[in-house]
Short mmCIF file of C-alpha atoms and ligand atoms in Angstrom, two decimals:
data_model
loop_
_atom_site.label_atom_id
_atom_site.label_comp_id
_atom_site.label_asym_id
_atom_site.label_seq_id
_atom_site.Cartn_x
_atom_site.Cartn_y
_atom_site.Cartn_z
CA MET A 1 49.55 -23.28 -76.82
CA ASN A 2 50.58 -20.26 -75.58
CA THR A 3 54.01 -18.80 -77.38
CA ASN A 4 53.63 -14.58 -75.59
CA THR A 5 56.31 -14.89 -72.72
CA ILE A 6 55.34 -11.60 -71.60
CA TYR A 7 52.12 -10.01 -70.40
CA LEU A 8 51.35 -6.69 -70.98
CA ASP A 9 47.67 -6.72 -70.75
CA ASN A 10 46.05 -6.49 -67.86
CA ALA A 11 43.80 -3.96 -68.10
CA ALA A 12 42.14 -7.03 -70.55
CA THR A 13 42.69 -9.73 -67.17
CA THR A 14 44.69 -11.25 -64.77
CA PRO A 15 46.56 -13.78 -64.53
CA ILE A 16 45.36 -15.81 -60.51
CA ALA A 17 47.32 -15.03 -58.39
CA PRO A 18 48.66 -18.21 -56.20
CA SER A 19 47.11 -17.79 -52.87
CA VAL A 20 43.66 -16.80 -54.64
CA LYS A 21 43.97 -20.17 -56.93
CA GLU A 22 45.03 -22.24 -53.22
CA ALA A 23 41.04 -20.41 -52.02
CA MET A 24 39.31 -21.68 -54.58
CA ILE A 25 40.79 -25.00 -54.90
CA LYS A 26 39.59 -24.91 -50.59
CA ALA A 27 36.30 -24.16 -51.32
CA MET A 28 36.29 -27.53 -53.69
CA GLU A 29 35.87 -28.95 -50.92
CA VAL A 30 33.30 -26.82 -49.77
CA PHE A 31 30.61 -28.62 -51.82
CA GLY A 32 27.37 -28.35 -49.54
CA ASN A 33 24.34 -25.95 -51.35
CA PRO A 34 24.84 -22.71 -48.62
CA SER A 35 20.50 -22.94 -48.76
CA SER A 36 20.42 -25.99 -46.73
CA THR A 37 19.84 -26.04 -43.64
CA HIS A 38 22.52 -28.67 -42.47
CA GLY A 39 25.94 -28.98 -41.94
CA TYR A 40 26.87 -29.05 -45.22
CA GLY A 41 24.47 -25.75 -46.69
CA ARG A 42 26.08 -23.98 -43.63
CA GLU A 43 29.63 -25.31 -43.83
CA SER A 44 28.76 -22.90 -47.55
CA ARG A 45 26.71 -20.04 -46.18
CA ILE A 46 29.22 -18.99 -44.15
CA LEU A 47 32.08 -18.91 -46.61
CA ILE A 48 29.60 -17.29 -48.56
CA GLU A 49 28.27 -14.17 -45.50
CA GLN A 50 32.66 -14.34 -44.17
CA THR A 51 33.28 -13.13 -48.30
CA ARG A 52 30.73 -10.30 -47.80
CA LYS A 53 32.04 -9.29 -45.13
CA LYS A 54 35.30 -8.65 -45.61
CA ILE A 55 35.01 -7.35 -49.16
CA ALA A 56 32.44 -4.67 -47.03
CA LYS A 57 34.97 -4.15 -44.48
CA GLU A 58 37.23 -2.96 -46.45
CA LEU A 59 35.06 -0.96 -48.69
CA ASN A 60 33.25 0.92 -45.52
CA CYS A 61 29.42 -0.65 -46.27
CA GLU A 62 27.91 -2.68 -44.62
CA PRO A 63 27.46 -6.34 -46.15
CA GLY A 64 23.45 -6.50 -46.84
CA GLU A 65 24.86 -3.96 -49.45
CA ILE A 66 27.28 -6.71 -51.23
CA PHE A 67 25.79 -9.01 -54.09
CA PHE A 68 28.02 -11.53 -55.53
CA THR A 69 27.12 -11.25 -59.53
CA SER A 70 28.46 -12.83 -62.71
CA GLY A 71 31.05 -9.86 -62.79
CA GLY A 72 31.21 -6.23 -64.19
CA THR A 73 29.14 -6.36 -66.88
CA GLU A 74 26.22 -8.46 -64.97
CA ALA A 75 26.50 -5.55 -62.31
CA ASP A 76 26.21 -2.38 -64.16
CA ASN A 77 22.91 -3.52 -66.06
CA LEU A 78 21.65 -4.13 -62.81
CA ALA A 79 22.87 -0.54 -61.12
CA ILE A 80 21.81 1.21 -65.20
CA GLN A 81 17.96 -1.16 -65.41
CA SER A 82 16.50 -1.04 -62.09
CA SER A 83 17.23 1.78 -61.50
CA VAL A 84 14.79 2.93 -64.68
CA ARG A 85 12.23 -0.18 -63.38
CA ASP A 86 12.27 0.02 -59.93
CA LEU A 87 13.80 3.80 -59.35
CA GLY A 88 11.27 5.91 -61.65
CA VAL A 89 14.58 6.62 -63.66
CA GLU A 90 13.70 8.87 -66.78
CA ARG A 91 16.66 9.95 -67.24
CA ILE A 92 20.36 8.74 -68.05
CA ILE A 93 23.54 11.14 -68.17
CA THR A 94 26.29 8.95 -68.91
CA LEU A 95 29.41 9.31 -70.74
CA PRO A 96 30.43 8.07 -75.25
CA THR A 97 33.74 7.63 -72.83
CA GLU A 98 31.61 4.22 -70.56
CA HIS A 99 32.46 0.49 -70.99
CA HIS A 100 29.63 -1.33 -73.13
CA ALA A 101 28.84 -2.86 -70.18
CA VAL A 102 27.39 1.27 -69.92
CA VAL A 103 26.90 1.91 -72.89
CA TYR A 104 24.80 -0.41 -74.46
CA PRO A 105 22.18 -0.92 -71.48
CA ALA A 106 21.47 2.81 -70.84
CA GLU A 107 21.11 2.94 -75.22
CA HIS A 108 18.64 -0.27 -75.16
CA LEU A 109 16.29 2.10 -71.79
CA ARG A 110 16.12 4.76 -74.17
CA ASP A 111 15.75 2.31 -77.57
CA ARG A 112 12.84 -0.04 -76.13
CA PHE A 113 11.39 2.32 -73.15
CA GLY A 114 11.91 5.82 -74.56
CA VAL A 115 13.89 6.92 -71.51
CA GLU A 116 15.94 10.13 -71.91
CA LEU A 117 19.58 9.86 -72.47
CA VAL A 118 22.29 12.81 -72.46
CA PHE A 119 26.11 11.53 -73.58
CA LEU A 120 28.19 14.78 -71.38
CA LYS A 121 31.01 16.03 -73.50
CA VAL A 122 34.57 14.81 -73.38
CA ASN A 123 37.19 16.86 -74.27
CA GLU A 124 40.09 15.63 -76.69
CA PHE A 125 41.90 14.83 -73.15
CA GLY A 126 38.75 12.33 -71.76
CA ASP A 127 37.61 14.74 -69.27
CA ILE A 128 34.38 16.38 -68.72
CA ASP A 129 33.45 19.68 -67.34
CA LEU A 130 31.20 19.04 -63.98
CA ASN A 131 30.04 22.37 -65.13
CA GLU A 132 27.85 20.36 -67.52
CA LEU A 133 26.69 18.50 -65.34
CA GLU A 134 25.99 20.42 -63.34
CA ALA A 135 23.69 22.95 -65.34
CA LEU A 136 22.09 19.32 -66.91
CA LEU A 137 21.15 18.12 -63.27
CA THR A 138 19.14 22.14 -62.41
CA SER A 139 17.92 21.72 -65.96
CA SER A 140 15.74 18.85 -65.93
CA SER A 141 12.84 17.98 -62.69
CA LYS A 142 13.41 13.93 -64.32
CA LYS A 143 14.66 11.71 -62.42
CA THR A 144 17.67 10.99 -62.94
CA LEU A 145 21.06 8.02 -63.10
CA VAL A 146 24.37 9.54 -63.49
CA SER A 147 27.22 6.95 -64.30
CA VAL A 148 30.44 7.55 -64.77
CA MET A 149 32.50 5.42 -64.02
CA HIS A 150 35.67 6.44 -62.14
CA GLY A 151 38.62 4.62 -64.41
CA ASN A 152 38.46 4.25 -67.74
CA ASN A 153 39.56 0.88 -68.69
CA GLU A 154 41.35 2.22 -72.04
CA ILE A 155 42.78 5.64 -71.76
CA GLY A 156 43.08 5.44 -68.10
CA ASN A 157 41.75 8.50 -66.62
CA LEU A 158 40.53 8.87 -63.63
CA MET A 159 36.77 10.63 -61.93
CA ASP A 160 36.39 12.79 -59.34
CA ILE A 161 33.67 10.30 -58.02
CA ASP A 162 33.77 11.90 -55.15
CA ALA A 163 33.00 15.99 -56.43
CA ILE A 164 29.94 13.94 -58.87
CA GLY A 165 28.49 12.37 -55.81
CA ASP A 166 28.26 15.16 -53.83
CA ILE A 167 26.34 17.22 -57.16
CA CYS A 168 24.31 14.56 -57.51
CA LYS A 169 23.28 14.83 -54.07
CA THR A 170 22.25 18.37 -54.45
CA HIS A 171 20.36 17.63 -57.12
CA GLU A 172 18.69 13.99 -56.14
CA ALA A 173 20.12 12.47 -58.65
CA LEU A 174 21.29 8.50 -58.34
CA PHE A 175 24.69 7.29 -58.94
CA HIS A 176 26.81 4.91 -60.82
CA SER A 177 30.32 4.33 -60.99
CA ASP A 178 31.66 1.28 -62.75
CA THR A 179 34.90 0.57 -61.07
CA VAL A 180 35.53 -2.34 -62.55
CA GLN A 181 39.08 -1.30 -63.04
CA THR A 182 39.55 0.62 -60.23
CA ILE A 183 37.98 -1.35 -57.42
CA GLY A 184 40.42 -3.51 -54.92
CA HIS A 185 43.53 -1.27 -56.74
CA PHE A 186 42.15 2.43 -54.97
CA LYS A 187 41.20 3.41 -51.09
CA ILE A 188 37.33 3.47 -51.67
CA ASP A 189 34.88 4.41 -48.69
CA LEU A 190 31.68 4.16 -49.22
CA ALA A 191 30.99 5.73 -45.89
CA VAL A 192 32.39 9.21 -47.56
CA THR A 193 32.31 8.98 -51.99
CA LYS A 194 27.48 9.35 -51.31
CA ILE A 195 27.57 6.91 -54.35
CA ASP A 196 24.30 4.97 -54.60
CA PHE A 197 25.98 1.70 -57.03
CA ILE A 198 29.23 0.49 -56.96
CA THR A 199 30.68 -2.04 -59.85
CA CYS A 200 33.24 -5.41 -59.24
CA SER A 201 34.88 -7.54 -61.28
CA ALA A 202 37.27 -10.43 -59.75
CA HIS A 203 39.86 -10.91 -63.02
CA LYS A 204 41.15 -7.44 -62.37
CA PHE A 205 42.81 -7.91 -59.05
CA ASN A 206 44.52 -11.49 -60.22
CA GLY A 207 41.07 -13.10 -59.08
CA PRO A 208 38.52 -15.40 -60.86
CA LYS A 209 35.91 -14.23 -64.48
CA GLY A 210 32.90 -15.05 -64.28
CA VAL A 211 32.35 -13.52 -60.94
CA GLY A 212 31.94 -9.93 -58.78
CA PHE A 213 29.52 -7.94 -57.40
CA LEU A 214 27.32 -4.59 -57.44
CA PHE A 215 26.93 -2.24 -54.44
CA ALA A 216 24.22 -1.14 -54.53
CA ARG A 217 23.30 1.49 -51.30
CA GLY A 218 20.96 0.18 -48.21
CA GLY A 219 17.95 2.46 -48.27
CA VAL A 220 18.01 2.37 -52.90
CA LYS A 221 15.29 -0.36 -52.90
CA ILE A 222 15.90 -2.59 -56.36
CA HIS A 223 14.01 -5.24 -57.21
CA PRO A 224 15.72 -8.21 -58.65
CA GLN A 225 16.86 -9.80 -62.21
CA ASN A 226 16.45 -13.09 -62.04
CA PHE A 227 13.21 -15.06 -60.06
CA GLY A 228 13.82 -18.17 -58.94
CA GLY A 229 14.98 -19.95 -55.19
CA GLY A 230 15.18 -15.92 -53.90
CA GLN A 231 19.21 -16.44 -53.43
CA GLU A 232 20.88 -12.85 -52.97
CA ARG A 233 18.80 -11.96 -50.79
CA ASN A 234 16.01 -12.44 -53.55
CA MET A 235 17.94 -9.91 -56.07
CA ARG A 236 19.98 -12.98 -57.44
CA SER A 237 18.00 -16.48 -57.60
CA GLY A 238 20.35 -19.28 -58.72
CA THR A 239 22.97 -21.02 -56.84
CA GLU A 240 25.75 -19.24 -55.27
CA ASN A 241 29.04 -19.55 -57.41
CA ILE A 242 31.14 -20.51 -54.24
CA ILE A 243 34.66 -21.22 -55.98
CA GLY A 244 34.65 -17.64 -58.01
CA ILE A 245 32.60 -15.77 -54.17
CA ALA A 246 36.18 -17.84 -52.52
CA GLY A 247 38.56 -17.12 -55.23
CA LEU A 248 36.77 -13.09 -55.45
CA GLY A 249 37.44 -12.65 -51.64
CA ALA A 250 41.17 -13.79 -51.76
CA ALA A 251 42.17 -11.24 -53.58
CA PHE A 252 39.88 -8.68 -52.60
CA GLU A 253 42.42 -9.62 -49.69
CA LEU A 254 45.32 -9.60 -51.63
CA VAL A 255 44.56 -6.27 -54.07
CA CYS A 256 44.73 -4.52 -50.57
CA SER A 257 46.63 -6.29 -48.75
CA ASP A 258 49.78 -4.29 -50.32
CA ARG A 259 47.77 -1.25 -53.17
CA GLU A 260 50.28 1.43 -52.40
CA GLU A 261 53.67 -0.62 -52.48
CA GLU A 262 51.72 -1.47 -56.27
CA GLU A 263 50.39 1.92 -56.49
CA THR A 264 54.60 3.06 -56.70
CA ARG A 265 55.76 0.17 -58.45
CA LEU A 266 53.45 0.36 -61.39
CA ASN A 267 53.91 4.89 -62.00
CA GLY A 268 57.23 3.20 -62.06
CA PHE A 269 57.22 1.42 -64.96
CA LYS A 270 54.59 3.11 -65.79
CA GLN A 271 57.53 6.28 -66.21
CA ASP A 272 60.02 4.69 -67.38
CA LEU A 273 57.41 3.40 -71.06
CA ILE A 274 56.34 7.14 -70.98
CA GLU A 275 60.69 8.64 -71.08
CA GLY A 276 61.87 5.09 -73.83
CA ILE A 277 58.61 5.38 -76.01
CA ARG A 278 59.58 9.55 -76.47
CA LYS A 279 63.12 8.43 -77.33
CA VAL A 280 61.81 6.04 -79.86
CA ARG A 281 59.50 8.08 -81.12
CA SER A 282 59.52 12.18 -80.62
CA ASP A 283 56.42 11.92 -82.54
CA ALA A 284 54.12 9.56 -80.57
CA MET A 285 50.95 10.69 -77.72
CA PHE A 286 49.87 9.63 -75.18
CA ASN A 287 45.55 8.44 -75.25
CA GLY A 288 43.95 10.41 -72.87
CA ARG A 289 45.68 10.88 -69.03
CA SER A 290 46.56 7.88 -69.36
CA ALA A 291 50.85 10.01 -69.24
CA ASP A 292 49.04 11.84 -66.28
CA ILE A 293 50.34 10.46 -62.46
CA GLY A 294 48.15 10.87 -60.23
CA LYS A 295 45.10 11.21 -62.97
CA SER A 296 45.01 8.21 -64.24
CA LEU A 297 45.08 4.28 -63.39
CA TYR A 298 48.28 3.30 -62.25
CA THR A 299 48.44 -0.28 -63.68
CA VAL A 300 47.57 1.55 -67.94
CA LEU A 301 49.58 4.15 -70.86
CA SER A 302 47.92 4.29 -74.40
CA VAL A 303 50.08 5.23 -76.69
CA ALA A 304 48.86 6.90 -79.96
CA LEU A 305 51.58 6.31 -83.00
CA PRO A 306 50.86 8.19 -85.84
CA GLN A 307 48.84 5.97 -89.31
CA ASP A 308 51.84 5.79 -91.14
CA GLY A 309 50.54 1.83 -93.07
CA LYS A 310 54.04 0.77 -92.28
CA ASN A 311 52.21 0.58 -88.38
CA ASP A 312 49.03 -1.33 -88.68
CA MET A 313 50.45 -4.80 -87.77
CA LEU A 314 52.11 -3.67 -84.91
CA LEU A 315 50.10 -6.11 -82.22
CA PHE A 316 50.68 -8.61 -84.80
CA GLN A 317 54.40 -8.67 -85.01
CA PHE A 318 54.31 -7.59 -80.57
CA ASP A 319 52.97 -11.06 -79.90
CA MET A 320 54.97 -12.30 -83.04
CA LYS A 321 57.74 -11.26 -80.48
CA GLY A 322 56.14 -12.61 -77.57
CA ILE A 323 54.45 -9.80 -76.16
CA ALA A 324 50.73 -9.42 -74.83
CA ILE A 325 50.13 -5.67 -75.30
CA SER A 326 46.22 -4.63 -76.19
CA GLY A 327 44.28 -2.01 -79.24
CA GLY A 328 42.16 -1.27 -77.37
CA SER A 329 39.88 -2.63 -74.80
CA ALA A 330 39.78 -6.59 -74.50
CA CYS A 331 36.63 -6.53 -76.29
CA ASN A 332 38.56 -4.52 -79.08
CA SER A 333 41.81 -5.87 -78.46
CA GLY A 334 41.94 -9.08 -81.53
CA ALA A 335 39.69 -7.86 -83.75
CA GLN A 336 41.10 -5.22 -84.14
CA LYS A 337 38.41 -2.74 -84.58
CA GLY A 338 38.15 0.81 -83.57
CA SER A 339 38.02 1.89 -80.11
CA HIS A 340 35.33 4.01 -78.79
CA VAL A 341 36.43 5.68 -76.36
CA ILE A 342 39.96 7.30 -79.55
CA GLU A 343 37.10 7.91 -81.33
CA SER A 344 35.22 9.44 -78.90
CA ILE A 345 38.23 12.20 -77.78
CA ARG A 346 40.23 11.98 -80.90
CA PRO A 347 37.68 11.27 -83.99
CA ASP A 348 39.38 12.83 -86.85
CA VAL A 349 42.98 11.93 -86.35
CA PRO A 350 43.18 8.64 -87.40
CA THR A 351 46.59 6.79 -84.73
CA GLN A 352 47.63 3.87 -84.00
CA ASN A 353 46.75 2.70 -80.71
CA LEU A 354 48.67 0.73 -78.45
CA ARG A 355 47.73 0.15 -75.20
CA ILE A 356 50.61 -1.20 -71.98
CA SER A 357 48.86 -2.15 -69.29
CA THR A 358 50.90 -3.79 -65.99
CA GLY A 359 50.09 -6.13 -63.26
CA ARG A 360 51.06 -8.06 -60.36
CA TYR A 361 53.55 -10.36 -62.11
CA THR A 362 55.79 -7.21 -64.43
CA THR A 363 59.18 -7.20 -64.28
CA THR A 364 61.36 -4.34 -64.43
CA ALA A 365 63.55 -6.98 -67.38
CA GLU A 366 59.82 -6.99 -68.95
CA ILE A 367 59.74 -3.53 -69.07
CA GLN A 368 63.32 -3.13 -70.39
CA SER A 369 62.16 -6.25 -73.04
CA PHE A 370 59.19 -3.90 -74.62
CA LEU A 371 60.87 -0.88 -74.72
CA GLU A 372 63.45 -2.97 -77.27
CA ALA A 373 60.81 -4.42 -79.03
CA PHE A 374 59.20 -1.10 -79.29
CA ALA A 375 62.17 0.52 -80.66
CA GLU A 376 63.64 -2.34 -83.25
CA LEU A 377 59.32 -2.57 -84.20
CA THR A 378 59.01 2.21 -84.51
CA GLN A 379 62.39 3.20 -85.03
CA GLN A 380 61.94 5.25 -88.28
C1 PLP B 401 35.52 -0.82 -67.05
C2 PLP B 401 34.70 -1.91 -67.40
N1 PLP B 401 33.42 -2.26 -66.85
C3 PLP B 401 33.10 -3.13 -66.43
C4 PLP B 401 32.91 -4.44 -67.64
C5 PLP B 401 32.95 -5.84 -67.91
O1 PLP B 401 33.46 -6.14 -66.46
P1 PLP B 401 32.96 -8.25 -66.82
O2 PLP B 401 34.44 -8.99 -67.94
O3 PLP B 401 33.90 -9.20 -65.25
O4 PLP B 401 31.50 -8.95 -67.44
C6 PLP B 401 34.69 -3.77 -68.09
C7 PLP B 401 35.67 -4.60 -68.09
O5 PLP B 401 36.24 -5.31 -69.21
C8 PLP B 401 35.57 -2.85 -67.60
O6 PLP B 401 37.38 -3.17 -68.43
#
């Protein structure tokens, strides 16, 4: 039984919203195989296609450019691996601060198939230099995929995907962005942003786990990774996850319905957290751009305390107080493994990192309780 009462780990995952749960329960009644031609099948097919249309309308793209997947990891892999397999990509340019769902397939393609892999430099704030990207794209005629995430799940940095898209377009490079932390939370207009692939995972915005999608721009012709029944217009065989897709649709609708209000509300919490933490510990640092409002995810604040031998049990101590936070990304949060993202931006200064990530159900009282616990556990 989970004894936590305050959940501040929304970048790892979020609780399912009541409207999402309701949509999923309703979808449980819709049991026909969407590939069947009879009425049962058609009912399921309609549910899937209506969800696809709703998502496409919001993103300003064609429904046929949305492919449902098992989540962000599969969608990232599909974009990156297909670029090499089907689109003649010989070079991948990415960042060392990307999620492992991007770094690992890129390294696999380098190690197994000899694809050139270039990591852009990141400074101590996690920023990149777009001139470096431009110079790299000018320096070689190799067909290139640029993969730069929109919002970093650990340090919160937002990247200028419009500017990167323009550079990629000029140099005829393909552009993939892992938008798992931003999609829904920020407006993305695919008719404006010059991007070939973006990815989504429903559990980052109060939807279910194990479902998401890949957007692949119409003109970009990739081939399936799984062969079989030919679902998802032959891109992803396997009977569709109807309940998951219904949940994804309801969650997407919800997150888009009040994103400006949520951005203002959660940025307010972020400001309170920054001020409260600084009051208690003047030596606290904030990783990357996470304390720069407007330049970071409004949901993520990443705090670094100097390692003093006393604070290495902090996550556990917060847990004992009923407060769920993380040390880095979700993959690392339980395991207390060093974060490859923080290591990339600050290799020489070991710190105790706390990622506080807020969400739809975070309250003012919870932020106050966190700050009280922070003072109690870290005051010197
Ligand atoms: C930036 C980013 N990319 C990809 C993923 C993987 O998504 P999923 O959990 O749906 O496989 C995550 C989830 O932690 C993420 O934060």
